[in-house]
mmCIF file of C-alpha atoms in Angstrom:
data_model
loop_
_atom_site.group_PDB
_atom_site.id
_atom_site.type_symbol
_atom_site.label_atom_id
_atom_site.label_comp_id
_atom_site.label_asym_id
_atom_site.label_seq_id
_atom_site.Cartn_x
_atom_site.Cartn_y
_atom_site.Cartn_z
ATOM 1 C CA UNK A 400 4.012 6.973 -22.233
ATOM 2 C CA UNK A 401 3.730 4.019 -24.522
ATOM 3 C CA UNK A 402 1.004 1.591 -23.125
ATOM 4 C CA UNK A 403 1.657 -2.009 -23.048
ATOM 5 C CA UNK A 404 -1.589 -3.542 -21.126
ATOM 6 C CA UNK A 405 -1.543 -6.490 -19.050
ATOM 7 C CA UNK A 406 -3.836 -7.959 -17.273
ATOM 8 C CA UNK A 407 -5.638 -6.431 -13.773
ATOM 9 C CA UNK A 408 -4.830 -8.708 -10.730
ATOM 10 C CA UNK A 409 -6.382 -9.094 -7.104
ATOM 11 C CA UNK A 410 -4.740 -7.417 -4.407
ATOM 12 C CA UNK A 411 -3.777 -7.949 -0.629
ATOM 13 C CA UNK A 412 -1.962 -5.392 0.959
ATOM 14 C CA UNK A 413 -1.795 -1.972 1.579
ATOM 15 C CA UNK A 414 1.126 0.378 0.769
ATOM 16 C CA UNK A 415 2.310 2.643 3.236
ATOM 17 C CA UNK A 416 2.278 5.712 1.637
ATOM 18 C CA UNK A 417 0.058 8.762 0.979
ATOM 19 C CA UNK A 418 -2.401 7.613 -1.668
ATOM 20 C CA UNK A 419 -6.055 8.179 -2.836
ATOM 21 C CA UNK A 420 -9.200 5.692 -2.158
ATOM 22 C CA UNK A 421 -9.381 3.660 -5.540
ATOM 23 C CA UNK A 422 -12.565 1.706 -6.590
ATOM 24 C CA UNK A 423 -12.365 -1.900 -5.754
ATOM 25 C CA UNK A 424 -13.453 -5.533 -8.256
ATOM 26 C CA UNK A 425 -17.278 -4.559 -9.883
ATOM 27 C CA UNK A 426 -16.818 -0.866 -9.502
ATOM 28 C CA UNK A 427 -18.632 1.078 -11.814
ATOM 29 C CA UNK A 428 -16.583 3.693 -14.526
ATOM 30 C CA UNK A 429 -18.571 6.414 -11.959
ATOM 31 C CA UNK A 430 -16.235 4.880 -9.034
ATOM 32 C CA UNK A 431 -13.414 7.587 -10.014
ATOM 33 C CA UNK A 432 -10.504 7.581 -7.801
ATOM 34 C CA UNK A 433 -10.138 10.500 -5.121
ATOM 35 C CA UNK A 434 -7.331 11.877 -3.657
ATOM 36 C CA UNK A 435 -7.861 12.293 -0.129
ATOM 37 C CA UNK A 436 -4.965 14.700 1.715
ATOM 38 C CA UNK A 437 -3.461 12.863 5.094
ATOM 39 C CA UNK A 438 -0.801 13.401 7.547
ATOM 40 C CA UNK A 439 2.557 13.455 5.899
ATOM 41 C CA UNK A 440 3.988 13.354 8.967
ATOM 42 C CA UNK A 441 3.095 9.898 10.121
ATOM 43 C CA UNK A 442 4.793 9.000 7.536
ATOM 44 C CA UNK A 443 8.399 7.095 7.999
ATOM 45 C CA UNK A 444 9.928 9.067 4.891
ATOM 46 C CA UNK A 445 12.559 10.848 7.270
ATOM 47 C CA UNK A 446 11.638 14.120 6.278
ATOM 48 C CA UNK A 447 11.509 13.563 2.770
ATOM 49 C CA UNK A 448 15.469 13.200 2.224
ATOM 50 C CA UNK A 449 16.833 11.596 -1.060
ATOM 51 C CA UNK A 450 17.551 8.435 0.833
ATOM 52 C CA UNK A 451 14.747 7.884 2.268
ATOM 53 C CA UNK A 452 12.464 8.633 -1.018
ATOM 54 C CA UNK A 453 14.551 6.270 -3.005
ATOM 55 C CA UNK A 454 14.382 3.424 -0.562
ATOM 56 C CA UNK A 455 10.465 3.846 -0.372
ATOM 57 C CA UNK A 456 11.030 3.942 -4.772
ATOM 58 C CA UNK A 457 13.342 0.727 -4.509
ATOM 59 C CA UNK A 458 10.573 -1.175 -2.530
ATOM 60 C CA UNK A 459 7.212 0.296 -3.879
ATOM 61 C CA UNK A 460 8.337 1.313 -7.681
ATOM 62 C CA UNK A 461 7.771 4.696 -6.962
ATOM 63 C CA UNK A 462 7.653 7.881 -4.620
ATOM 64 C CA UNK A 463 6.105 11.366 -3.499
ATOM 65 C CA UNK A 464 8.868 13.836 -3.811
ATOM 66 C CA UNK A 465 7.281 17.260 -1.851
ATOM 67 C CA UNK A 466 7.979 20.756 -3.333
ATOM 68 C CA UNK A 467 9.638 20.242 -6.791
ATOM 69 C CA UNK A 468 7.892 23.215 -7.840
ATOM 70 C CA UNK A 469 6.548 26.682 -7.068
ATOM 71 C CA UNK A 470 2.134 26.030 -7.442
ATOM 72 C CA UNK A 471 2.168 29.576 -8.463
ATOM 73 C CA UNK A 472 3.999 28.835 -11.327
ATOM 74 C CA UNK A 473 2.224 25.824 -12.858
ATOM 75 C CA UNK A 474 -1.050 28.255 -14.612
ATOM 76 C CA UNK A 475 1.968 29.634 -16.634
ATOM 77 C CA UNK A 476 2.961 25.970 -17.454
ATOM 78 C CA UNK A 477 -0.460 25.053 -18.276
ATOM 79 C CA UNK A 478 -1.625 27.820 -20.717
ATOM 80 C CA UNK A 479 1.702 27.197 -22.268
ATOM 81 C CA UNK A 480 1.369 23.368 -22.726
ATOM 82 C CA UNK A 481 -1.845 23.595 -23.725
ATOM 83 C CA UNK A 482 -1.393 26.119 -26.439
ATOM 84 C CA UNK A 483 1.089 23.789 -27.488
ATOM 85 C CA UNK A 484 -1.262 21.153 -27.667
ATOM 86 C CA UNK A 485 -3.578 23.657 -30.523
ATOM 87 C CA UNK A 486 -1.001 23.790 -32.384
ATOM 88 C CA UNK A 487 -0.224 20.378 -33.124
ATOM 89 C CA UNK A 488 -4.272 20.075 -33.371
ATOM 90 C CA UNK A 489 -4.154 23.018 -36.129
ATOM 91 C CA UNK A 490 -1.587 21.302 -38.151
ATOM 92 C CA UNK A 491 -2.978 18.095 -37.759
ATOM 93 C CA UNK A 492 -6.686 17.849 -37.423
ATOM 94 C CA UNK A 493 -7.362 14.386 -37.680
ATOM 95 C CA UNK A 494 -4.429 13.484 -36.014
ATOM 96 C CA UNK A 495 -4.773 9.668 -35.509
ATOM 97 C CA UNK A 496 -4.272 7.375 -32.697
ATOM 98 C CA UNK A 497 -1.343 5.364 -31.669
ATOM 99 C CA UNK A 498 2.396 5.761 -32.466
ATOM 100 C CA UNK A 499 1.642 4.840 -36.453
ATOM 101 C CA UNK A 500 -0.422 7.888 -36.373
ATOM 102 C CA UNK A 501 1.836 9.953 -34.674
ATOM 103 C CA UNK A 502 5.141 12.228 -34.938
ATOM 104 C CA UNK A 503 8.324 12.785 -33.068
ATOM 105 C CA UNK A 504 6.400 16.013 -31.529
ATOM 106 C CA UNK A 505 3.527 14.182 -30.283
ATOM 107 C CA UNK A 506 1.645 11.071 -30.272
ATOM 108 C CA UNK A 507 -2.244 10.666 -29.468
ATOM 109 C CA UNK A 508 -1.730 7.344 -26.813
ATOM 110 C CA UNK A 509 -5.657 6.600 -26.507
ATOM 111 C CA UNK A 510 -8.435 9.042 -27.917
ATOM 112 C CA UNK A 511 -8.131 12.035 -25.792
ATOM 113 C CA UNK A 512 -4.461 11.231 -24.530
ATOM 114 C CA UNK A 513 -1.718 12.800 -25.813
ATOM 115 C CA UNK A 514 2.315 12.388 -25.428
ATOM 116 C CA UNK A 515 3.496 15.831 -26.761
ATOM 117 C CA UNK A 516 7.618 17.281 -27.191
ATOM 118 C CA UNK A 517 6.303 20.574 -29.031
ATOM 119 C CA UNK A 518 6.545 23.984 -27.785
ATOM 120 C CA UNK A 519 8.768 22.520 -24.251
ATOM 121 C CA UNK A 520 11.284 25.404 -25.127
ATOM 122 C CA UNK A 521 8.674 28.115 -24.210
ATOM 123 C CA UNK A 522 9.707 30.424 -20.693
ATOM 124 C CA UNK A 523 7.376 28.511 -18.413
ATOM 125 C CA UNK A 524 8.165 25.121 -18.988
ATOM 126 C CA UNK A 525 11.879 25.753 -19.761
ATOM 127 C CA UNK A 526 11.588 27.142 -16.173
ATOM 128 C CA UNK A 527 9.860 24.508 -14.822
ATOM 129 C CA UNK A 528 12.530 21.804 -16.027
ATOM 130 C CA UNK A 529 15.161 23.976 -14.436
ATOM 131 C CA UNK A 530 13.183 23.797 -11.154
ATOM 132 C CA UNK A 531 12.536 19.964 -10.968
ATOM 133 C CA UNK A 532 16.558 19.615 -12.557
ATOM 134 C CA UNK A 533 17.424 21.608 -8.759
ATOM 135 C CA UNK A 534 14.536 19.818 -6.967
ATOM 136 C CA UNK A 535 14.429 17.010 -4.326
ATOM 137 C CA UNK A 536 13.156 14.993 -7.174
ATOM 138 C CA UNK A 537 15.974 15.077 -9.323
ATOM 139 C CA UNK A 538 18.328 14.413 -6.477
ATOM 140 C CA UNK A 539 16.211 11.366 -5.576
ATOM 141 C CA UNK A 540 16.803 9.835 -9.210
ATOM 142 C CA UNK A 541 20.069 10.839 -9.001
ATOM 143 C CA UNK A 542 20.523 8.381 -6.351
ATOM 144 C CA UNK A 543 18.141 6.033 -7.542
ATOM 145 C CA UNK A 544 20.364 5.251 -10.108
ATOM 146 C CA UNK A 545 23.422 5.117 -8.293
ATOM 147 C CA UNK A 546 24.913 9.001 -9.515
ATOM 148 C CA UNK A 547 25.087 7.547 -13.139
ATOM 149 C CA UNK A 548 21.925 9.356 -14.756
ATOM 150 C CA UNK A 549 21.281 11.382 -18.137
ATOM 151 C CA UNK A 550 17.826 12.974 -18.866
ATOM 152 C CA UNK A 551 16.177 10.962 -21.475
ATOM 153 C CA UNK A 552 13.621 12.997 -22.827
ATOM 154 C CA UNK A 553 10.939 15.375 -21.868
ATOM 155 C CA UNK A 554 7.288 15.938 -22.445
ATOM 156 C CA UNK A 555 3.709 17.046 -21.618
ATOM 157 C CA UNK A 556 1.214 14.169 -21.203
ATOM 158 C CA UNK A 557 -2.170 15.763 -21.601
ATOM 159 C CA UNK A 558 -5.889 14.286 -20.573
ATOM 160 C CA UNK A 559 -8.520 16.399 -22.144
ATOM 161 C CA UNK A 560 -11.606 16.396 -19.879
ATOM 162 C CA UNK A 561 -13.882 13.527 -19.449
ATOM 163 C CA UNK A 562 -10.676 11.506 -21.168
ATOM 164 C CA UNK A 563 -11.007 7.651 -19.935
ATOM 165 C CA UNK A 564 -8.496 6.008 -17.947
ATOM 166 C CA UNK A 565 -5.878 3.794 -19.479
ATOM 167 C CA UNK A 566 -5.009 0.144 -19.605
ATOM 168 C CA UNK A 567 -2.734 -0.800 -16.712
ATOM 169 C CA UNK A 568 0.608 -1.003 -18.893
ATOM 170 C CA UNK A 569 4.341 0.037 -18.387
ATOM 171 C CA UNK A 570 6.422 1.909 -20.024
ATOM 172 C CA UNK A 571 9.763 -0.087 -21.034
ATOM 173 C CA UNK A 572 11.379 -3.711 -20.438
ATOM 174 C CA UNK A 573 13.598 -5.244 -17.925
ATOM 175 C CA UNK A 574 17.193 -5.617 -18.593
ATOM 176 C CA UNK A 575 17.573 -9.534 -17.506
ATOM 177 C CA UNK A 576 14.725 -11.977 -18.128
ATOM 178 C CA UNK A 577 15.935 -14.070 -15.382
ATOM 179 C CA UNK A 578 16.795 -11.444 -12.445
ATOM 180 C CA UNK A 579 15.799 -8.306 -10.659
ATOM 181 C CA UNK A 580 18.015 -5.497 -11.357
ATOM 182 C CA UNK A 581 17.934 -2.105 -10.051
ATOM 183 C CA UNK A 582 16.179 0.689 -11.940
ATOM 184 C CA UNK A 583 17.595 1.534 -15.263
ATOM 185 C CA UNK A 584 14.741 4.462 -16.156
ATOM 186 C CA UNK A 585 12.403 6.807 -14.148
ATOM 187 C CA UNK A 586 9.819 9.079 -15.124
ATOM 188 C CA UNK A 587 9.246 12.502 -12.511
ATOM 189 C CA UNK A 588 5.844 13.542 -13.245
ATOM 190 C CA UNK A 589 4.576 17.448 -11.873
ATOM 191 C CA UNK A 590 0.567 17.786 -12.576
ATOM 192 C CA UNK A 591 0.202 21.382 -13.785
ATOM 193 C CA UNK A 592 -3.184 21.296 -12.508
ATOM 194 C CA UNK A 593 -4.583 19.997 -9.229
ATOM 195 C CA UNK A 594 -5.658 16.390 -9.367
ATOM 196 C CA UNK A 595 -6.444 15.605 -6.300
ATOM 197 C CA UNK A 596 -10.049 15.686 -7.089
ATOM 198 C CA UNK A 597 -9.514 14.199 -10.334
ATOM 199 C CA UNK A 598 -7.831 11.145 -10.344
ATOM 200 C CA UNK A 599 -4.565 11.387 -11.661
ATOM 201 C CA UNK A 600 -1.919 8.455 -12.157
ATOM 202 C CA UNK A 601 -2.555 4.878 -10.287
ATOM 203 C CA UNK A 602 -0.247 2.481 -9.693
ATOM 204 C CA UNK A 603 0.195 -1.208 -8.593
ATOM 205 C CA UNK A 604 2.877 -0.958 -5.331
ATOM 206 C CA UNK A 605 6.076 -3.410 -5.940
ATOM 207 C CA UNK A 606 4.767 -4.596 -9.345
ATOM 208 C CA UNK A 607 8.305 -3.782 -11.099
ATOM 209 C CA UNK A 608 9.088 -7.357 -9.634
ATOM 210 C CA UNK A 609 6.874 -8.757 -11.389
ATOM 211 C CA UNK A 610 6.388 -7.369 -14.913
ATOM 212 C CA UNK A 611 9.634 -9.351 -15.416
ATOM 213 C CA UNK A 612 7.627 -12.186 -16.006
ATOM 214 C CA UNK A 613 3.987 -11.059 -15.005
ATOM 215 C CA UNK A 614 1.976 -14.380 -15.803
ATOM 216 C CA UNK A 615 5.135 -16.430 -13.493
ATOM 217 C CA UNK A 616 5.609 -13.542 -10.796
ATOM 218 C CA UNK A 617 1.818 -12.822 -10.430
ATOM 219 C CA UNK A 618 1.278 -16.355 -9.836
ATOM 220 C CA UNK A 619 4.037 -16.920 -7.001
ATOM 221 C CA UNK A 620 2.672 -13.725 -5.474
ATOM 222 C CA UNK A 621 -0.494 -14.993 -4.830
ATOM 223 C CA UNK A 622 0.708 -18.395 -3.448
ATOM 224 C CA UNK A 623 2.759 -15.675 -1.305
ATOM 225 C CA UNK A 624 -0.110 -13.352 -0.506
ATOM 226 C CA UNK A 625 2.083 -10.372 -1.227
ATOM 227 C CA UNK A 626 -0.322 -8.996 -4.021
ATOM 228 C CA UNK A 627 -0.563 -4.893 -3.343
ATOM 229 C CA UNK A 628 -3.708 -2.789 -4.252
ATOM 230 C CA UNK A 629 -3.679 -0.094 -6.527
ATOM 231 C CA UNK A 630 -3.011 2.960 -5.356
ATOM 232 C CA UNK A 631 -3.730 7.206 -6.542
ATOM 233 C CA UNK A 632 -0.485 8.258 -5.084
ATOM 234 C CA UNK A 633 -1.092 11.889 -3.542
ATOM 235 C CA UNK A 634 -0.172 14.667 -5.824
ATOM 236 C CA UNK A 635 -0.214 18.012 -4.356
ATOM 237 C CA UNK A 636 0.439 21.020 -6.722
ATOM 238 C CA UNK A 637 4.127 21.926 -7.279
ATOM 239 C CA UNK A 638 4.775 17.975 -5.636
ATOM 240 C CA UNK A 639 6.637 15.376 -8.136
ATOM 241 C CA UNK A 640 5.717 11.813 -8.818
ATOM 242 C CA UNK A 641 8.828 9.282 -9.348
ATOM 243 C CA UNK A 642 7.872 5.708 -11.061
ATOM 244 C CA UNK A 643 9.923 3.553 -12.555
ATOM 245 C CA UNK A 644 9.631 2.463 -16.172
ATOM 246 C CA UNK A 645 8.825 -1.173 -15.383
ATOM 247 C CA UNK A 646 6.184 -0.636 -12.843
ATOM 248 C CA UNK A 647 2.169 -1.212 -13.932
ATOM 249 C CA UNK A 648 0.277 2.564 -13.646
ATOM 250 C CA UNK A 649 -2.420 4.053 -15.592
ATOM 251 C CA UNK A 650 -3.726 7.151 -16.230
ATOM 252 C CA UNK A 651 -7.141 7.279 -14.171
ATOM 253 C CA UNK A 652 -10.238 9.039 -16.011
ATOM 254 C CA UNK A 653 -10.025 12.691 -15.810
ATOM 255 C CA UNK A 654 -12.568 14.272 -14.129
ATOM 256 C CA UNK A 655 -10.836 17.424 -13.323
ATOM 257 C CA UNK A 656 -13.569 19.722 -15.282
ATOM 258 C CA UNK A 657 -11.028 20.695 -17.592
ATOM 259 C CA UNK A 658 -7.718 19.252 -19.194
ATOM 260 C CA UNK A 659 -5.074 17.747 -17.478
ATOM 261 C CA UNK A 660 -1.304 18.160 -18.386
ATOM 262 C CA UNK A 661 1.515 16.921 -16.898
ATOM 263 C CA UNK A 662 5.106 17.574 -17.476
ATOM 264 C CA UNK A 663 7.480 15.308 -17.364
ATOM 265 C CA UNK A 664 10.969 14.298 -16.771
ATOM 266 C CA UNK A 665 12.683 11.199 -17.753
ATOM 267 C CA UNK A 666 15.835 10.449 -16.707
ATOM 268 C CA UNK A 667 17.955 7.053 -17.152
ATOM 269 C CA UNK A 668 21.149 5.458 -17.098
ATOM 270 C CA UNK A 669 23.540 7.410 -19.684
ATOM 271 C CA UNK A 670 24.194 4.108 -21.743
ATOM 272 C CA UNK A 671 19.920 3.600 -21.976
ATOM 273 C CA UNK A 672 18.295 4.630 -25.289
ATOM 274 C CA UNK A 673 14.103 4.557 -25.461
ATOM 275 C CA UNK A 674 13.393 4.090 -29.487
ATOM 276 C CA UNK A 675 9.737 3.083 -29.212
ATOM 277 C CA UNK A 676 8.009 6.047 -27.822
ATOM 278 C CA UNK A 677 8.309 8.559 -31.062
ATOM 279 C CA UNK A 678 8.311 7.825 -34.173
ATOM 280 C CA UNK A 679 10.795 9.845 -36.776
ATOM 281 C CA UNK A 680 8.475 11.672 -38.751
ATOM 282 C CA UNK A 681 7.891 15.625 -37.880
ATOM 283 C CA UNK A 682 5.210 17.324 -37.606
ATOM 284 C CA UNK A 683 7.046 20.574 -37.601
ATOM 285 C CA UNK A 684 10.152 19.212 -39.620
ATOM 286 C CA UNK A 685 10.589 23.526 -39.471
ATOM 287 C CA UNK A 686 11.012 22.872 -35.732
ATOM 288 C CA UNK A 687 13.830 20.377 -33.902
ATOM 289 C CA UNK A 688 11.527 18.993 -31.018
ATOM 290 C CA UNK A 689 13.332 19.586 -27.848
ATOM 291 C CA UNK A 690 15.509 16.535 -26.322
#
């Protein structure tokens, strides 16, 4: 999604939910997070129900929502979204970087990193959306957003190998500059590779109450000692990651061995429009770019 950086800050707490080892201050670039598998059921996620996954999204900004998809399925996904991804390259070749450079189809976020809406209609990833739209995952932002919800958009974010990692950013605004409201916008990402040995995405646990007013928030955090460390949340294959739109993640360097695409879902409040992502312009102005 659209980076906005800010800047990294301290941290003093742990979350309470399945997540990978990340490096800590003066780590070197070779410090990659890992993923490290644990006992989902020490968890207190009640089994994984809707209600309990959005309560743990409410507090933390995000959640782990188990079996969205079928693993076997996600090769298909892959060889589809990355054929995709030639395509766009063969038109383009010197497809530039930012959302300038871009088109409605895809947009090259940081060099390696790329948004992209082309070639969704294809079996295995109309499939796949049909999946996560029956999944635990979709029920979860269902509730999250109080039954009122409307997918936004959908895409394949895609880390070629050896990519680096992102600036922690989010991905859209609050709604009041003066109060916490509840989530507007979610994202539901499904890795269509395994990434945890490879990083994946990191977040910052209960930052959406701060990005309101980061340099303010941040500051009153650490007077309160509340400050969270960042976290790899754990990503099995055919699992979902929920995050909402104004929590700070990143997408950690990819050292899968190979590329890594994710699909995703993004789902919002029905009145909520998101007109900074794409730009207008088409690469394949042959080809509508699936909504």
């Amino acid at each position: 999604a659209l980076a906005r950086p800010v800047d990294h800050f301290p941290a003093a707490m742990a979350a309470s939910v399945a997540v990978a080892d990340v490096p800590g201050p003066g780590a070197t670039s070779s410090s990659i997070p890992v993923a490290n598998p644990v006992d989902l059921s020490t968890l207190d996620i009640s089994n994984g129900s809707d209600a309990a996954l959005a309560a743990q999204f409410e507090q933390d900004g995000f959640c782990v929502a188990p079996g969205v998809a079928d693993a076997s399925q996600l090769e298909a996904c892959r060889a589809a979204a990355m054929e995709a991804l030639d395509e766009c390259k063969a038109r383009d070749p010197g497809m530039g970087v930012g959302q300038r450079a871009g088109y409605r189809e895809i947009v090259q976020r940081m060099p390696g990193r790329y948004e992209m809406r082309h070639g969704l209609d294809r079996e295995p990833l109309l499939n796949l959306r049909r999946r996560v739209e029956k999944s635990l995952a979709f029920e979860t932002a269902r509730r999250i957003l109080r039954d009122e919800l409307r997918i936004l958009g959908c895409s394949v974010v895609i880390a070629e190998r050896d990519c680096a990692a992102q600036a922690w950013h989010v991905d859209g605004a609050h709604l009041s500059p003066t109060e916490h409201k509840p989530a507007h916008v979610l994202n539901i990402f499904v890795p269509l590779v395994d990434v945890t040995r490879g990083g994946g995405t990191e977040i910052k646990p209960g930052s959406h109450f701060l990005t309101r007013n980061l340099a303010k928030q941040m500051l009153l955090a650490r007077i309160k000692k509340t400050l969270r460390p960042p976290v790899v949340p754990l990503v099995t294959p055919g699992d979902a990651l929920l995050f909402d739109y104004r929590v700070l993640h990143r997408g950690t360097l990819n050292n899968t061995g190979g590329a890594r695409p994710v699909f995703v879902l993004t789902v919002a409040k029905p009145w909520f429009r998101d007109l900074v992502n794409f730009p207008k312009r088409a690469l394949f102005p042959e080809v509508d770019a699936v909504d």
